Short mmCIF file of N, CA and C in Angstrom, two decimals:
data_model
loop_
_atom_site.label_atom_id
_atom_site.label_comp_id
_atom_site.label_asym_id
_atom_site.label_seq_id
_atom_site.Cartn_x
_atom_site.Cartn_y
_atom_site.Cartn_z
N UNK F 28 -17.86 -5.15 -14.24
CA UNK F 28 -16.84 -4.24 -14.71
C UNK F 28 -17.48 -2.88 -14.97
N UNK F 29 -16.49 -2.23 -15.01
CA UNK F 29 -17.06 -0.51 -14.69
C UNK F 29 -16.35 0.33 -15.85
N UNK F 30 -17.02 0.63 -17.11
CA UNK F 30 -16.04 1.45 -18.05
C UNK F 30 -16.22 2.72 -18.01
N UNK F 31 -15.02 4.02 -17.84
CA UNK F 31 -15.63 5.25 -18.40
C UNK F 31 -14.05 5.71 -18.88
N UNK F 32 -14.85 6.86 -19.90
CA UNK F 32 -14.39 7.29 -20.59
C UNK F 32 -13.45 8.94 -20.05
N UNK F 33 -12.70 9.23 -19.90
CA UNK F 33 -12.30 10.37 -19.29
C UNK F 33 -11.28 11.38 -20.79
N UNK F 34 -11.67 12.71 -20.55
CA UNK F 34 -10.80 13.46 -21.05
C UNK F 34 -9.22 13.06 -20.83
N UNK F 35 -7.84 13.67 -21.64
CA UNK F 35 -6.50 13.28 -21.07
C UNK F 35 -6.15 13.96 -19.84
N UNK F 36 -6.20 13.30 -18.48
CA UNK F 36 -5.73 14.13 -17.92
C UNK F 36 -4.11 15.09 -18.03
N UNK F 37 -3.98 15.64 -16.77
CA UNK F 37 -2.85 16.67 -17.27
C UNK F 37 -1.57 16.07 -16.37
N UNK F 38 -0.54 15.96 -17.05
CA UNK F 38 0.64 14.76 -16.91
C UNK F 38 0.76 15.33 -14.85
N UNK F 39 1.06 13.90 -14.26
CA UNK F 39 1.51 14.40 -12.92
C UNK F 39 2.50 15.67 -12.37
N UNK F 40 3.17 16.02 -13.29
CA UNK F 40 3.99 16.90 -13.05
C UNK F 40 3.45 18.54 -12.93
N UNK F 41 2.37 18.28 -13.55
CA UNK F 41 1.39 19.60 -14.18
C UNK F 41 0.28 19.40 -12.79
N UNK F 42 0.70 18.88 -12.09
CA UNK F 42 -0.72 18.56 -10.83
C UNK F 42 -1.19 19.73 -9.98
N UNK F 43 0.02 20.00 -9.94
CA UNK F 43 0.50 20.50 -8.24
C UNK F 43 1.24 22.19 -8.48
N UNK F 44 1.04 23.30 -7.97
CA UNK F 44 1.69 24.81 -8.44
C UNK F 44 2.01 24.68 -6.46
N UNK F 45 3.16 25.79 -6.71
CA UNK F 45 3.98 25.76 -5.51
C UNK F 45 3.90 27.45 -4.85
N UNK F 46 3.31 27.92 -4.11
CA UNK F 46 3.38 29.62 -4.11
C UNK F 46 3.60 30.01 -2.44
N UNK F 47 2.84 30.96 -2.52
CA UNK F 47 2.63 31.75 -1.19
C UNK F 47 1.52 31.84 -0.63
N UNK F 48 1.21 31.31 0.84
CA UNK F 48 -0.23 32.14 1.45
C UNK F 48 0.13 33.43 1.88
N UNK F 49 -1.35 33.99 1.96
CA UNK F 49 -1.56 35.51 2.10
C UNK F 49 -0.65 35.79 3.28
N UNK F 50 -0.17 34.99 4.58
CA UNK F 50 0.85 35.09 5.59
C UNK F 50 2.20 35.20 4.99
N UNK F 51 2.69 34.60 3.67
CA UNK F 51 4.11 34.43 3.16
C UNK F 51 4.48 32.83 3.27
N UNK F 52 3.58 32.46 4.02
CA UNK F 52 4.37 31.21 3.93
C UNK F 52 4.26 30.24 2.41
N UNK F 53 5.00 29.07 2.28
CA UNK F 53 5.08 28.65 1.23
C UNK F 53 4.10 27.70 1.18
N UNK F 54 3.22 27.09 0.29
CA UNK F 54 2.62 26.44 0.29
C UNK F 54 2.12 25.50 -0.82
N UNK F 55 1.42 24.56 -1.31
CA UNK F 55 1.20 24.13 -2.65
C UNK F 55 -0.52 23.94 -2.84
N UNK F 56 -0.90 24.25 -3.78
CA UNK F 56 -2.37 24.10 -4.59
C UNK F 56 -2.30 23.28 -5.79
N UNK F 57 -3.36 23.14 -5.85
CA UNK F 57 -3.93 21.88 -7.53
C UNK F 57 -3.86 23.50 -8.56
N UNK F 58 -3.11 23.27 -9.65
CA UNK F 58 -3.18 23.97 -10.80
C UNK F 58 -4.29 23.97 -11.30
N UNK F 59 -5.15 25.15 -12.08
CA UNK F 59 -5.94 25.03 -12.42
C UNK F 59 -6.67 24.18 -13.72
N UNK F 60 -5.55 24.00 -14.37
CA UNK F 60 -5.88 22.63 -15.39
C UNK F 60 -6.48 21.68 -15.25
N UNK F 61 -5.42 21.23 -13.76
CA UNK F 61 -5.39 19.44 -13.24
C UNK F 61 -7.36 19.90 -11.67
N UNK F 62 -7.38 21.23 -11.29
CA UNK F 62 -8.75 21.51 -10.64
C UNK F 62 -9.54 21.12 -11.63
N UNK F 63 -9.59 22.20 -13.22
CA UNK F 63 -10.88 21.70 -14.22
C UNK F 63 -11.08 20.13 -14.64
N UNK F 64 -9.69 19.66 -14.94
CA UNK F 64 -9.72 17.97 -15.07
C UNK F 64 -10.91 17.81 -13.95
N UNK F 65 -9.95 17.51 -12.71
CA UNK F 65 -10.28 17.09 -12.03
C UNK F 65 -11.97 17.23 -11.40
N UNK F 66 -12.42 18.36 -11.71
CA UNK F 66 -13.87 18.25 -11.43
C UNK F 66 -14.69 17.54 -12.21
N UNK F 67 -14.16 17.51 -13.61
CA UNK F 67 -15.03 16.87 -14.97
C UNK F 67 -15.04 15.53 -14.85
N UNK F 68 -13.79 14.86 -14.25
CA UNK F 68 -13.32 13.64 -14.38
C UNK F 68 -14.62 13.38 -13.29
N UNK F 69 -14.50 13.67 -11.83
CA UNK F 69 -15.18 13.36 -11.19
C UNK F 69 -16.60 13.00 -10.99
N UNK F 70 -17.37 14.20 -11.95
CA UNK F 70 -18.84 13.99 -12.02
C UNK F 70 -19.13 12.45 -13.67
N UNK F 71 -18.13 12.46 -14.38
CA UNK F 71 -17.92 11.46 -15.15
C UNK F 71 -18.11 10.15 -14.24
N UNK F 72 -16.93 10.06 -13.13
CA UNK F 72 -16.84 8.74 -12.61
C UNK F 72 -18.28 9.03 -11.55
N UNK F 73 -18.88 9.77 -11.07
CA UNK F 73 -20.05 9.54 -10.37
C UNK F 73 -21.16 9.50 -11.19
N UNK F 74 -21.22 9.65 -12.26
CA UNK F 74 -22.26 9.22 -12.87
C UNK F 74 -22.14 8.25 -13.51
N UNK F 75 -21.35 7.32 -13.43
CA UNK F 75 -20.50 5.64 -13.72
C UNK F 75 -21.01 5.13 -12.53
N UNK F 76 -20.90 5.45 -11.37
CA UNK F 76 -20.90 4.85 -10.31
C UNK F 76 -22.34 4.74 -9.92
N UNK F 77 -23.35 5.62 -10.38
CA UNK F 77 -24.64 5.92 -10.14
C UNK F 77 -25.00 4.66 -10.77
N UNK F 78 -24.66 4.40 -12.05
CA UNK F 78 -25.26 3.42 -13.22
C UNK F 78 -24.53 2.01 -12.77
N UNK F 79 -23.23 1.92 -12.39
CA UNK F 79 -23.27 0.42 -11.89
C UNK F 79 -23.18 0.43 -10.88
N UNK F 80 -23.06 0.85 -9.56
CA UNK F 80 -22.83 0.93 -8.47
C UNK F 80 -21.42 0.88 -8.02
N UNK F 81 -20.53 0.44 -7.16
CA UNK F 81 -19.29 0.80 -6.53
C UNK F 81 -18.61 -0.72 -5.91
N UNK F 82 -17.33 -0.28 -6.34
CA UNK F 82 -16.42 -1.81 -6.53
C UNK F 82 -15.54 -1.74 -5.11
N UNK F 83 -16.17 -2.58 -3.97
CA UNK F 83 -15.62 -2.56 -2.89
C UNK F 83 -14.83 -3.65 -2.83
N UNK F 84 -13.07 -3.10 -1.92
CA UNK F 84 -12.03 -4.40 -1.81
C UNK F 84 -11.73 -4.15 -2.79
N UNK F 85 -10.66 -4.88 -3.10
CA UNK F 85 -9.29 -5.11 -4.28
C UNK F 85 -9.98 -4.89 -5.27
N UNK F 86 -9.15 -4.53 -6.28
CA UNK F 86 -9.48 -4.70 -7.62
C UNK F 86 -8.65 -4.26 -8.62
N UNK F 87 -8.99 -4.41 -10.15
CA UNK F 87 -7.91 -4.16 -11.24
C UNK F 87 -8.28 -3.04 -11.90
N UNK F 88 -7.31 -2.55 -12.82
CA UNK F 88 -7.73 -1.48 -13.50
C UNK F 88 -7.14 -1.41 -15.00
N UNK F 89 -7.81 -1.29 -15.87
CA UNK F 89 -6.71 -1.48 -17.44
C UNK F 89 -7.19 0.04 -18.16
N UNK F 90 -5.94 0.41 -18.21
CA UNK F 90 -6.34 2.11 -18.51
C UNK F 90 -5.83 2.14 -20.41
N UNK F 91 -6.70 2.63 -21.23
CA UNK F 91 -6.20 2.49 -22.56
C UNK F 91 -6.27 3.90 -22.70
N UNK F 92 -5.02 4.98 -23.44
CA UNK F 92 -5.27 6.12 -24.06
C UNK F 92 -4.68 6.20 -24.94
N UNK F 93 -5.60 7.54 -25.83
CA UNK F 93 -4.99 7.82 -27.01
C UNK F 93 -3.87 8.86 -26.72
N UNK F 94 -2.79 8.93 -27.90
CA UNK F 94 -2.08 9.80 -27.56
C UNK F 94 -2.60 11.33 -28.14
N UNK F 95 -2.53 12.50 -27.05
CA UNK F 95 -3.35 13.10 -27.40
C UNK F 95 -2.68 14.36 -28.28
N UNK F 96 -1.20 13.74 -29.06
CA UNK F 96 -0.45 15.00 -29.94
C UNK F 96 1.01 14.26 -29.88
N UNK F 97 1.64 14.76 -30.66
CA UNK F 97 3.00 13.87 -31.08
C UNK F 97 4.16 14.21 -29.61
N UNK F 98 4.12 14.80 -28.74
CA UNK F 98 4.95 15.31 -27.65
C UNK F 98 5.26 13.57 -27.52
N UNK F 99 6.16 13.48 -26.86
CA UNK F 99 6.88 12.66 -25.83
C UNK F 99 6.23 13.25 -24.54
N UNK F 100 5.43 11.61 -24.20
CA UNK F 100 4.81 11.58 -23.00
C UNK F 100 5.06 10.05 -22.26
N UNK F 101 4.98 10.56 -20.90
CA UNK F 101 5.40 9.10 -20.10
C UNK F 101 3.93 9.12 -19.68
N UNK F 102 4.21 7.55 -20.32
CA UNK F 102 2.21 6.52 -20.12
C UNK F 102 2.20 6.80 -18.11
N UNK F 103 3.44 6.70 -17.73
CA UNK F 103 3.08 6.04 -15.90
C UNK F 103 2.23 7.62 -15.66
N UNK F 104 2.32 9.16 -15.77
CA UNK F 104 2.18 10.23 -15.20
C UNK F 104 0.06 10.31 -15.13
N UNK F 105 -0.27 9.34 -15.99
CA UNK F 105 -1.63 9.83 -16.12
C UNK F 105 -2.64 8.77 -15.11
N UNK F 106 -1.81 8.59 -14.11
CA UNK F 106 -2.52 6.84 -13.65
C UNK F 106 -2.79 7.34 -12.26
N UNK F 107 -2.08 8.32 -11.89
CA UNK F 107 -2.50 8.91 -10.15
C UNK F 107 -3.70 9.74 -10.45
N UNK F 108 -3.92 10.60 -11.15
CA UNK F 108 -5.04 11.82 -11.48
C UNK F 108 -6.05 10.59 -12.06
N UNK F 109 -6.17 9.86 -12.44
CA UNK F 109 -7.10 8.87 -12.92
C UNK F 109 -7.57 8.10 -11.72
N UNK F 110 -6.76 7.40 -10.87
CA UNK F 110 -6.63 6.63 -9.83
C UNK F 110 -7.78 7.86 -8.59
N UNK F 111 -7.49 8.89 -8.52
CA UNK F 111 -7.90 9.81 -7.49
C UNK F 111 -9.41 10.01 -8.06
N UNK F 112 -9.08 10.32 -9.05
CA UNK F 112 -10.82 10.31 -9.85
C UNK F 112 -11.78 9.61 -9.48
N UNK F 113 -11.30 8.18 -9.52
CA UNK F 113 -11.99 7.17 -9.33
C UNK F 113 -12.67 6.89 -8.05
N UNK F 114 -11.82 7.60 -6.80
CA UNK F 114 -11.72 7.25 -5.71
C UNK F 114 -12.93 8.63 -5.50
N UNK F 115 -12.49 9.29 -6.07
CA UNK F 115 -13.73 10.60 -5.22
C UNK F 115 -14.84 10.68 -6.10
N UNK F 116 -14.73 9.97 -7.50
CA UNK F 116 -16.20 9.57 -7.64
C UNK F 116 -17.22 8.57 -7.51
N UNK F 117 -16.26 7.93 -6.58
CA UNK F 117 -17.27 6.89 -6.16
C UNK F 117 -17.20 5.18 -6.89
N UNK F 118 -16.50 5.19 -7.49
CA UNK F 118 -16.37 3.93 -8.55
C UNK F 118 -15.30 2.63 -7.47
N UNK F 119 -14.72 3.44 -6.88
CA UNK F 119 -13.77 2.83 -5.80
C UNK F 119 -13.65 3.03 -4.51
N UNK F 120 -13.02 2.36 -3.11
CA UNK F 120 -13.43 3.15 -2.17
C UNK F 120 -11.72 3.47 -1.67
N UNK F 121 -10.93 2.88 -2.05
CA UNK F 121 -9.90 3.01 -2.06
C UNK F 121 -8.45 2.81 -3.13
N UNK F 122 -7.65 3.58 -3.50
CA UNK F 122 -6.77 3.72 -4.67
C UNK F 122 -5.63 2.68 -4.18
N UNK F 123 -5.19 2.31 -2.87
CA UNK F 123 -4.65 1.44 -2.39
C UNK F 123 -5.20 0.21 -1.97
N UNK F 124 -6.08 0.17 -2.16
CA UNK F 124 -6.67 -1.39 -2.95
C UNK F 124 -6.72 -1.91 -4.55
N UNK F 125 -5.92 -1.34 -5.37
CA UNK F 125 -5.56 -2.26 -6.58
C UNK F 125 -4.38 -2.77 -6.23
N UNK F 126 -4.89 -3.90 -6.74
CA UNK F 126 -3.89 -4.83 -7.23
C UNK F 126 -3.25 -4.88 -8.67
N UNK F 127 -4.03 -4.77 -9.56
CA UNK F 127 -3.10 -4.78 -10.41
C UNK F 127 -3.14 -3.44 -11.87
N UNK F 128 -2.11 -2.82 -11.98
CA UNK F 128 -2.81 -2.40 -12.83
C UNK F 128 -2.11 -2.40 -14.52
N UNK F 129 -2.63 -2.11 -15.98
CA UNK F 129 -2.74 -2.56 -17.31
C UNK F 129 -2.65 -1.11 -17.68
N UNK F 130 -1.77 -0.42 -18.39
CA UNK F 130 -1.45 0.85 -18.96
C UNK F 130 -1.24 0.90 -20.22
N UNK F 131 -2.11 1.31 -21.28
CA UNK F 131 -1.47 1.53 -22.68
C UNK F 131 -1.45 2.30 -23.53
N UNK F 132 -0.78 2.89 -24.39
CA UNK F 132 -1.50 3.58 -25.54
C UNK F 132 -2.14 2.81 -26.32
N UNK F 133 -3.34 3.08 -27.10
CA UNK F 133 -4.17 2.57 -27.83
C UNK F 133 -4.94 3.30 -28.59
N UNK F 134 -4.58 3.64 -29.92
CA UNK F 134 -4.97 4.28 -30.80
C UNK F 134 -6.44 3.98 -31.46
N UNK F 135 -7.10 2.98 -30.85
CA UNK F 135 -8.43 3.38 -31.15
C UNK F 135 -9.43 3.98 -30.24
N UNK F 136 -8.81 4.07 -29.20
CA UNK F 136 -9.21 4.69 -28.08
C UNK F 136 -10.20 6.12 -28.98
N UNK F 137 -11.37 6.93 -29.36
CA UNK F 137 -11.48 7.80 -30.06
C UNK F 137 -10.64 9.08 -29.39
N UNK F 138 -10.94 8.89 -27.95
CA UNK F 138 -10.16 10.89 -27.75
C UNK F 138 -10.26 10.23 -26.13
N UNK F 139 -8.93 10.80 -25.37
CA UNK F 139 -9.01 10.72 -24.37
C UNK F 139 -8.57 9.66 -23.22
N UNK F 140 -8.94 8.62 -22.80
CA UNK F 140 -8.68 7.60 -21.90
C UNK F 140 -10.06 6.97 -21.44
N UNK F 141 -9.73 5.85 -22.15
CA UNK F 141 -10.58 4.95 -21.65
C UNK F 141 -10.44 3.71 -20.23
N UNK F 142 -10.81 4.25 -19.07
CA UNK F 142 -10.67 3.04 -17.76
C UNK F 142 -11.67 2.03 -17.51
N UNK F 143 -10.98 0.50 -17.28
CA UNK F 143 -11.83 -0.36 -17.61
C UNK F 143 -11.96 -0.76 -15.37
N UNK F 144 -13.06 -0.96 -14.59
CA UNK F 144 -12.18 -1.32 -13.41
C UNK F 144 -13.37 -2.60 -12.87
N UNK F 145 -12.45 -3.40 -12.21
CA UNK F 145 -13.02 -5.13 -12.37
C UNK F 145 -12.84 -5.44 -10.67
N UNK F 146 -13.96 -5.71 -10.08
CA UNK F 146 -13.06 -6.41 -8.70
C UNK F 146 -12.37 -7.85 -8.74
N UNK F 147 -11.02 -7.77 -7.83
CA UNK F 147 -10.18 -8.62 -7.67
C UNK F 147 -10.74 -9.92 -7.68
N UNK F 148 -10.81 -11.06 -8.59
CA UNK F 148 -10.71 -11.87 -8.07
C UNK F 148 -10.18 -12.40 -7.07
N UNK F 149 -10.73 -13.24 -6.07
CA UNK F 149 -10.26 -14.20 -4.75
C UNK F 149 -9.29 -14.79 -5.10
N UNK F 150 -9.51 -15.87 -6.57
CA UNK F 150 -8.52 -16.94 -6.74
C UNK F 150 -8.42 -16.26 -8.60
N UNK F 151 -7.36 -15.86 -8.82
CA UNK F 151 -6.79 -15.15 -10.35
C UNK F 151 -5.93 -16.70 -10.45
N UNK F 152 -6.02 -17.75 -10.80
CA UNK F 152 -5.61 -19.04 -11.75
C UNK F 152 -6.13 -19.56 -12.60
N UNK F 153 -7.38 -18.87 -12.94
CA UNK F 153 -8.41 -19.69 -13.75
C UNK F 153 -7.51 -19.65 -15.21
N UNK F 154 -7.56 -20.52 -16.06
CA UNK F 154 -7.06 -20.72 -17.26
C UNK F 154 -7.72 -20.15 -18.37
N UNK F 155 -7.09 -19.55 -18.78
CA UNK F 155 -7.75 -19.20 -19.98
C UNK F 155 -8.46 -17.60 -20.17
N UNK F 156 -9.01 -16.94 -19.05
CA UNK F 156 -8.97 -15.59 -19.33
C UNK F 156 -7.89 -14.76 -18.96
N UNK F 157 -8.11 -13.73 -19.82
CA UNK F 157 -7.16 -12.56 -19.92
C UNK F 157 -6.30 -12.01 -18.61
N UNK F 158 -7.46 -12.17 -17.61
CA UNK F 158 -6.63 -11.53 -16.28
C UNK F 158 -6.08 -12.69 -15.74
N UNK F 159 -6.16 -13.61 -15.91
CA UNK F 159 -5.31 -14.60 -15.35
C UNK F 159 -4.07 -15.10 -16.12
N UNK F 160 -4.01 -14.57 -17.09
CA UNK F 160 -2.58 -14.71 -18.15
C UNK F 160 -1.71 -13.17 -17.96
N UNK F 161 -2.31 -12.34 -17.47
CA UNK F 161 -1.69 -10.94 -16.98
C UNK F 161 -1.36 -11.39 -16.01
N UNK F 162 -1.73 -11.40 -14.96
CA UNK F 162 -1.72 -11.75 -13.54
C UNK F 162 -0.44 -12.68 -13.22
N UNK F 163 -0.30 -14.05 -14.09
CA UNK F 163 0.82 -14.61 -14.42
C UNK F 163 2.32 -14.21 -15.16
N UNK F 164 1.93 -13.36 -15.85
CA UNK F 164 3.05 -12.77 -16.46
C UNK F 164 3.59 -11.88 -15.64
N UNK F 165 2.40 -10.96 -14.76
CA UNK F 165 2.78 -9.71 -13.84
C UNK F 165 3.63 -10.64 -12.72
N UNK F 166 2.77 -12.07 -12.02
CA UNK F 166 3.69 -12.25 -11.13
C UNK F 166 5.05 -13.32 -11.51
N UNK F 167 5.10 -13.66 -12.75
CA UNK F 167 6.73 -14.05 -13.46
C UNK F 167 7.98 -13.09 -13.40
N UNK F 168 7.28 -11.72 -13.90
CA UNK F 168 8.24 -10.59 -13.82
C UNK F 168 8.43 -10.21 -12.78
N UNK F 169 7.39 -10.30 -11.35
CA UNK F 169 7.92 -9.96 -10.26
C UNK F 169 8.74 -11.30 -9.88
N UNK F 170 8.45 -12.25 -9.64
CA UNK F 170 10.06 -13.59 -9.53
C UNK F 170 11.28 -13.26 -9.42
N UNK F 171 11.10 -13.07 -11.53
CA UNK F 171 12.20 -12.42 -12.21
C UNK F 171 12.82 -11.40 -11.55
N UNK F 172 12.52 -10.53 -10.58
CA UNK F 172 13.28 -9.28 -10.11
C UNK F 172 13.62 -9.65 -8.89
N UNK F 173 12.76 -10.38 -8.47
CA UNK F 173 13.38 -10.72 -6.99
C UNK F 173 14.89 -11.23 -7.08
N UNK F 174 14.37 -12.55 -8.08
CA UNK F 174 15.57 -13.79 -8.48
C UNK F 174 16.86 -12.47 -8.53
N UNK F 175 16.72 -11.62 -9.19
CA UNK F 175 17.52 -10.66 -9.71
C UNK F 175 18.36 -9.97 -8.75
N UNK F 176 17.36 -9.23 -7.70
CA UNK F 176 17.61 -8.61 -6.77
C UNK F 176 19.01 -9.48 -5.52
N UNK F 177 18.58 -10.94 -5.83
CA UNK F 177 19.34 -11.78 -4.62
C UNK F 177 20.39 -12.27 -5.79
N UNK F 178 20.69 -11.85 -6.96
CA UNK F 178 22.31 -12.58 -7.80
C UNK F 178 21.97 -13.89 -8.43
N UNK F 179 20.38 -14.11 -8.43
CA UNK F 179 20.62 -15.71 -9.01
C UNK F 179 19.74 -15.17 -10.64
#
């Protein structure tokens, strides 16, 4: 397992600025917030990746943050800029290889966001640890929606 610690990144919505190239045409760039994140985050997760090496094929991810001020914030917006992090520092080789992922606030978190990332188990039935009682619940609730989706 692979832990690091990251500043909050800056909510998905805050990612992306929309303008003009020097031709007029319209175009979009990384805001400079979600650029500074994003470089800090990066040399963070490569120097994670230096110290344990790199989690090839599937895998999980359990992201814990603090909340970083009383605003109303949606937990899902901080999981792509985290997810991309990961991927260009080396900790992962691909963001479309998780399988599963664990999102929370967690107030002992000290400052920031803490990402925990695990490769996939082959066979997730084993009894009794944590990812295999997630894993079960995750795929109950997916059932549950299917069952849902078809009226039963």
């Amino acid at each position: 397992m692979i832990t690091v610690t990251f500043d909050y990144p800056p909510s998905t919505n805050n990612l992306w600025r929309n303008g003009r190239s020097s031709s007029g045409r319209p175009t979009t760039y990384l805001s400079k917030q979600y650029a500074a994140w994003k470089q800090a985050a990066e040399w963070t997760a490569k120097a994670a990746a230096r110290a344990n090496g790199r989690i090839e094929g599937k895998y999980f991810i359990e992201i814990a943050a603090k909340r970083p001020d009383r605003r109303k914030r949606d937990l899902d917006n901080i999981i792509k800029p985290i997810s991309d992090a990961l991927v260009h520092g080396g900790i992962i080789e691909d963001d479309s290889k998780c399988e599963f992922i664990h999102c929370r606030w967690d107030d002992a978190v000290p400052s920031g966001v803490r990402v925990s990332v695990e490769a996939y188990p082959e066979t997730h039935s084993k009894q009794g640890d944590d990812l295999g009682e997630w894993i079960s619940l995750a795929d109950a609730v997916g059932l549950a929606l299917k069952n849902i989706g078809r009226g039963e």
